[in-house]
Structure formats: C-alpha cells, structure tokens
Short mmCIF file of C-alpha atoms and ligand atoms in Angstrom, two decimals:
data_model
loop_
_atom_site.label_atom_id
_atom_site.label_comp_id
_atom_site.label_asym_id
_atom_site.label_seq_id
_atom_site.Cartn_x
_atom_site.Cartn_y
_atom_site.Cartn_z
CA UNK A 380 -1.43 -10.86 29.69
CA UNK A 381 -4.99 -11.35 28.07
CA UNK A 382 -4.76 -13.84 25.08
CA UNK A 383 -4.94 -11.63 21.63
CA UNK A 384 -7.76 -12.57 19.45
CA UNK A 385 -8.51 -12.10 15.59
CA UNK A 386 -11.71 -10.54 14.77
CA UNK A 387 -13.10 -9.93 11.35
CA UNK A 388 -13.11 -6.64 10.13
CA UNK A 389 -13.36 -6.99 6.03
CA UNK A 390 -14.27 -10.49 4.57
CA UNK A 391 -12.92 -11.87 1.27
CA UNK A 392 -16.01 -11.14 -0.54
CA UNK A 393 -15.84 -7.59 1.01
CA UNK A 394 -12.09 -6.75 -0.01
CA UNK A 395 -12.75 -8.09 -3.95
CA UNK A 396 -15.01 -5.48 -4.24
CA UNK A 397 -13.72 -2.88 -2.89
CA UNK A 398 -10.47 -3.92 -4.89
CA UNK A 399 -12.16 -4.07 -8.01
CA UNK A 400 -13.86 -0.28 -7.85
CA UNK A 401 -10.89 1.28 -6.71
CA UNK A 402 -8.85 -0.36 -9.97
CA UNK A 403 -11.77 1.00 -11.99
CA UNK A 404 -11.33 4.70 -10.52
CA UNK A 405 -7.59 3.73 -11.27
CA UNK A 406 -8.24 2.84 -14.81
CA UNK A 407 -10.67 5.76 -15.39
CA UNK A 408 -8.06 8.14 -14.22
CA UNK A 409 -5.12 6.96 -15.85
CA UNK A 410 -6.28 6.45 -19.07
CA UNK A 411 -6.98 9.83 -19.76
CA UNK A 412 -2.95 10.85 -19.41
CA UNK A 413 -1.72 11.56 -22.70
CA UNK A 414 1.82 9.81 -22.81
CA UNK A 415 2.77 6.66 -24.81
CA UNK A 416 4.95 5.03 -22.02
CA UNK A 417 3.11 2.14 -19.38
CA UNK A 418 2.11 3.04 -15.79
CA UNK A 419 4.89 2.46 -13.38
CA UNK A 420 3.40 0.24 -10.28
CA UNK A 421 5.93 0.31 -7.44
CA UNK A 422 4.29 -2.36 -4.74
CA UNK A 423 5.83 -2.02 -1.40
CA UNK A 424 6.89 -5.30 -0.09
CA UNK A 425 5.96 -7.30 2.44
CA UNK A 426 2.71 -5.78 3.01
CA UNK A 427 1.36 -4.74 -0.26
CA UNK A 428 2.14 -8.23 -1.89
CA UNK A 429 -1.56 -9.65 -1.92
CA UNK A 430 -3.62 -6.17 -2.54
CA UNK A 431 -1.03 -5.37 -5.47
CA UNK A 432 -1.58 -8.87 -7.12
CA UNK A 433 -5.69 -8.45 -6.91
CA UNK A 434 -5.60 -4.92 -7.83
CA UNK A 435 -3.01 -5.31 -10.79
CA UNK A 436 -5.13 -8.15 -12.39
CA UNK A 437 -8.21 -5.09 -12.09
CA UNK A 438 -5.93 -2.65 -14.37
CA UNK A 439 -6.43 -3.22 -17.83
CA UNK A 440 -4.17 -0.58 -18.68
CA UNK A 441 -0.08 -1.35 -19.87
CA UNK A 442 1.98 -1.35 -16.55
CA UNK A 443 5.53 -2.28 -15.63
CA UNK A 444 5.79 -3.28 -12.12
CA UNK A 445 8.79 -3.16 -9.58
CA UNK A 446 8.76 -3.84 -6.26
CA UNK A 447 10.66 -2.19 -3.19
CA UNK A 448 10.75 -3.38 0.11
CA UNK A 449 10.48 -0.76 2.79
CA UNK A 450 8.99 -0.14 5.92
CA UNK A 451 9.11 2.15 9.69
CA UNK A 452 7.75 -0.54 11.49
CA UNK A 453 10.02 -3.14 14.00
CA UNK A 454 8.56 -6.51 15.01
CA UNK A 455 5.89 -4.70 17.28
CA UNK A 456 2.84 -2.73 16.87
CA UNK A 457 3.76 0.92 16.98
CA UNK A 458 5.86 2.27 14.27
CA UNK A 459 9.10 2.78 15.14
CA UNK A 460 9.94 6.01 13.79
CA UNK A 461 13.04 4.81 11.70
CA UNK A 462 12.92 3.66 8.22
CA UNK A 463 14.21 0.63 7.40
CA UNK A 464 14.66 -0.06 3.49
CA UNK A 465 16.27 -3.56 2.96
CA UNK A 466 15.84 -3.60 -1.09
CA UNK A 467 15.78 -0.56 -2.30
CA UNK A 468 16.43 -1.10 -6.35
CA UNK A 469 14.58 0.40 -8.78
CA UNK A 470 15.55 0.71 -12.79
CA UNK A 471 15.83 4.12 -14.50
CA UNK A 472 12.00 5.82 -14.04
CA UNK A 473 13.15 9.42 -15.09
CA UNK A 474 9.96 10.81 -16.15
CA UNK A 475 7.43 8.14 -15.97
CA UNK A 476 4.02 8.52 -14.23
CA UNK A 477 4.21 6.29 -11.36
CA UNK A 478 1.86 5.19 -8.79
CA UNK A 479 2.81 3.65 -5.41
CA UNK A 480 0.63 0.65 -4.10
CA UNK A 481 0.86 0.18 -0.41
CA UNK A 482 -1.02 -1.97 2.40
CA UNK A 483 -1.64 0.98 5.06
CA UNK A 484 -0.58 4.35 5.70
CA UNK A 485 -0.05 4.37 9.27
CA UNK A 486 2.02 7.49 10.62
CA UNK A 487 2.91 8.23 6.68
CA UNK A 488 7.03 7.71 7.38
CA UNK A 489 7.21 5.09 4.89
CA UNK A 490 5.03 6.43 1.71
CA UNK A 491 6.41 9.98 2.86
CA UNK A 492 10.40 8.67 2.65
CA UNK A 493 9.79 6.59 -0.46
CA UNK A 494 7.77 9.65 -2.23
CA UNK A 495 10.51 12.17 -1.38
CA UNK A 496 13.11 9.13 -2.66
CA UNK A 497 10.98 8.53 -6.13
CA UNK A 498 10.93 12.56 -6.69
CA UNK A 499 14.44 12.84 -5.94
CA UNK A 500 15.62 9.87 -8.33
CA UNK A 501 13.32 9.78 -11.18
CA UNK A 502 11.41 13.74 -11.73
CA UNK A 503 8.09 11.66 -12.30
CA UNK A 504 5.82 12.78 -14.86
CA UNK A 505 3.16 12.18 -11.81
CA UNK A 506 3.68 10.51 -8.73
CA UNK A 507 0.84 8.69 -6.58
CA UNK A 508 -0.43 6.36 -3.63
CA UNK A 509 -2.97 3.36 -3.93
CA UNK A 510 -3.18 1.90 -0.20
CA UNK A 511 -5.69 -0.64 0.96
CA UNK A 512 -6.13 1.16 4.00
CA UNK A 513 -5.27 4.34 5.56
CA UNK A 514 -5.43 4.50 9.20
CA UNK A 515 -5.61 8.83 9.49
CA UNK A 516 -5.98 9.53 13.31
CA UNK A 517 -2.61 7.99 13.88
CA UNK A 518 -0.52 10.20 10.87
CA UNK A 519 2.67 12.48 11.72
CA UNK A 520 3.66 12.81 8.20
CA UNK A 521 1.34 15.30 5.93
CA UNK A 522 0.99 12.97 3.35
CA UNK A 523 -2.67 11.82 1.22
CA UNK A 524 -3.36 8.49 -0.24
CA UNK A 525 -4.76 9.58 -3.51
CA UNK A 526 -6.61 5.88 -3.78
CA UNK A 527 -7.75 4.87 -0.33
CA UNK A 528 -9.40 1.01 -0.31
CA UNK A 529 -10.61 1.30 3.66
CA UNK A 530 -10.99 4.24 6.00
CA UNK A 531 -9.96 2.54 9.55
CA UNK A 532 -9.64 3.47 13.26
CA UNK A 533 -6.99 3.09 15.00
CA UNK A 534 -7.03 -0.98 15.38
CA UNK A 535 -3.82 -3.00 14.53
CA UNK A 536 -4.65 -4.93 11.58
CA UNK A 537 -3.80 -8.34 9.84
CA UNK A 538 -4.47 -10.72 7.28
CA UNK A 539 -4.42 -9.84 3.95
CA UNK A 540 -0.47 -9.12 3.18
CA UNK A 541 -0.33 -7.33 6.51
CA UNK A 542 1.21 -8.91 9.41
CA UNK A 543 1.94 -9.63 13.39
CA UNK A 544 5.70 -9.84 13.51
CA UNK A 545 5.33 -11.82 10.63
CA UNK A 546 2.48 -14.12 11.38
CA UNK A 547 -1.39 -13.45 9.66
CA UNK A 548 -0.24 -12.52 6.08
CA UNK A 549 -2.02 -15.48 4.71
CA UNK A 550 -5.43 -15.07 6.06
CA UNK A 551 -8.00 -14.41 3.12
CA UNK A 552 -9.56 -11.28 5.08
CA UNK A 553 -8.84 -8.66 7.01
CA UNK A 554 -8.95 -8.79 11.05
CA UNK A 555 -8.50 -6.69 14.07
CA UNK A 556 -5.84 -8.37 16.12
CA UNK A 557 -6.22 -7.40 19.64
P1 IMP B 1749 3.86 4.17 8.46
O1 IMP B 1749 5.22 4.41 7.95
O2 IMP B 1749 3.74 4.45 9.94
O3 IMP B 1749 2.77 4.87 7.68
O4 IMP B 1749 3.59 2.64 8.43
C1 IMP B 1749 3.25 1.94 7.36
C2 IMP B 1749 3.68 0.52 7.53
O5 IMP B 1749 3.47 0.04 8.86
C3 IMP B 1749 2.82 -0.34 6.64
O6 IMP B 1749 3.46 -0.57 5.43
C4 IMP B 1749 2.65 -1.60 7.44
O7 IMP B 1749 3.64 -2.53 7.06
C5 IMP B 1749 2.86 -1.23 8.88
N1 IMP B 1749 1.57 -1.14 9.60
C6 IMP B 1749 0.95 -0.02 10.01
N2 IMP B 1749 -0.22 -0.30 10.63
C7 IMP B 1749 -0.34 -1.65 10.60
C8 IMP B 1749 -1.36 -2.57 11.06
O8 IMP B 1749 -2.43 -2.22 11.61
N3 IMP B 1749 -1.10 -3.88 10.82
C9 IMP B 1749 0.01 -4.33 10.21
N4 IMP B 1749 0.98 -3.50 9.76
C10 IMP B 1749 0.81 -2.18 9.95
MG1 MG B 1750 4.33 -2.47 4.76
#
C-alpha cells in the first residue's frame, strides 16, 4: 500500500483570515435580529473544537455556547451512513436563535440529523450552520451551510480539529491526507 502523505492545502495565516471575515459576515448578520436574548453557538465536537474557539473569539456579539458531540463518520474515510451521537445534552433552547458551528459538511447526515433534532426540541427563533468547509460534490442530504469558510473537492482532509482516525487534529493548518 503506497505510504499516505500530508500536503498543505490552507496555511495558518490562510485559515485566520478566512476565520476572521466569515465572523464579521456573522456579526453583521446577527446583529441586526431584534431579540434581547444571546446567540446560541452549538460547536460540534471533535471536529469543530479549534474553528469554534478562533471564530468565537471573532464574535463580538453576547453568545452562550454548548457543545454536542456527534458525528456519521467510523474510524475510516467514507462516512458511514449511521449517526453516532455519544453526548447529546443540550439545556432548554425553546425559542432562541441558534447557529450550528461545524468542521465540514461532508454527505450532510450529521448537520441534517442534528438540525431536524434542534427543530424538534427547541422551535428556534432561527436555526443555522457555520462550517469551515463544505465538501458539496460528495452531499446526499439537501442541506446548505449558510456560512461556508472553504469550498473543497473531494480530498480527505486533516489538521485543524479534523482528523485521521484520530490522529492530525493538532496540526496548525489544513492538509490533504492522501
Ligand atoms: P457528514 O455527516 O457526512 O456530512 O460528515 C460530517 C463529518 O464527517 C464531519 O463532522 C467530520 O467529522 C467528518 N469528515 C467528513 N469529511 C472529512 C474529512 O475530509 N476529514 C476529516 N473528517 C471528515
Ligand atoms: Mg465532526
């Protein structure tokens, strides 16, 4: 089997940027709601753990944050179709205007389970994605990020928050692994 090799795809500097436009467009848009209550961030765990810290620090807005941990992906590289949601707690959000903050919409199982979850829970007052990167030519699930860091192709990903059965999530940037 040929040796797997990481390859930069966005660099540190790269992803700060990026990071801090996309919490401006956040800021911009969510500051014009007209409701006294604090933006709900719901940062999907493992993945999302890095991007959520950069891009929270961006959002000068009030926000309470909670965290789920969810996923449809095994130890390998294609998604396996089942959801699997180890910690799945959330306090009362009946009403609030929430916005989900993922790593990568992949096929869309995950975002589109934990959407249909949040709606059926909590009625939101609005209810949206922020993912660092949204890999469309490989979705099954008609779901849109509404904030999208990165268009990508179909490469498998790490660094960043995102991982290789677990491996990568430290790395500073963002590489193709292949
Ligand atoms: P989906 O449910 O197929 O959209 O998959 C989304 C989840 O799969 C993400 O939260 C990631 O954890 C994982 N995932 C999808 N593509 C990649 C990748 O290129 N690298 C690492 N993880 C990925
Ligand atoms: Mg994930």
């Amino acid at each position: 089997m040929k040796q797997k090799k990481l390859k930069v795809l966005y660099s540190e500097s790269k992803i700060k940027s990026r990071v801090k436009s996309l919490a401006k467009e956040i800021v911009q848009d969510y500051s014009k709601r007209k409701s006294n209550k604090s933006v709900v961030i719901i940062s999907v765990l493992k993945g999302a753990f890095i991007f959520t810290a950069d891009l929270i620090r961006e959002i000068k807005l009030p926000i309470q944050l909670e965290f789920v941990r969810i996923s449809s992906y095994g130890s390998g590289t294609i998604s396996s179709g089942k959801i699997d949601a180890p910690l799945l707690m959330l306090p009362d959000l009946t009403g609030r205007d929430i916005l989900i903050i993922e790593d990568i919409v992949d096929s869309g199982r995950t975002i589109g389970f934990l959407k249909e979850y949040i709606r059926d829970q909590f009625k939101p007052r609005s209810l949206k994605v922020a993912s660092l990167l949204n890999k469309k030519s490989r979705r099954e699930i008609d779901i849109l990020a509404d904030y999208v860091g990165f268009e990508v192709d179909d490469y498998f990903l790490v660094g960043y928050g995102l991982d290789s059965a677990e491996d990568f999530r430290h790395l500073p940037y963002l590489a193709i692994y292949e």
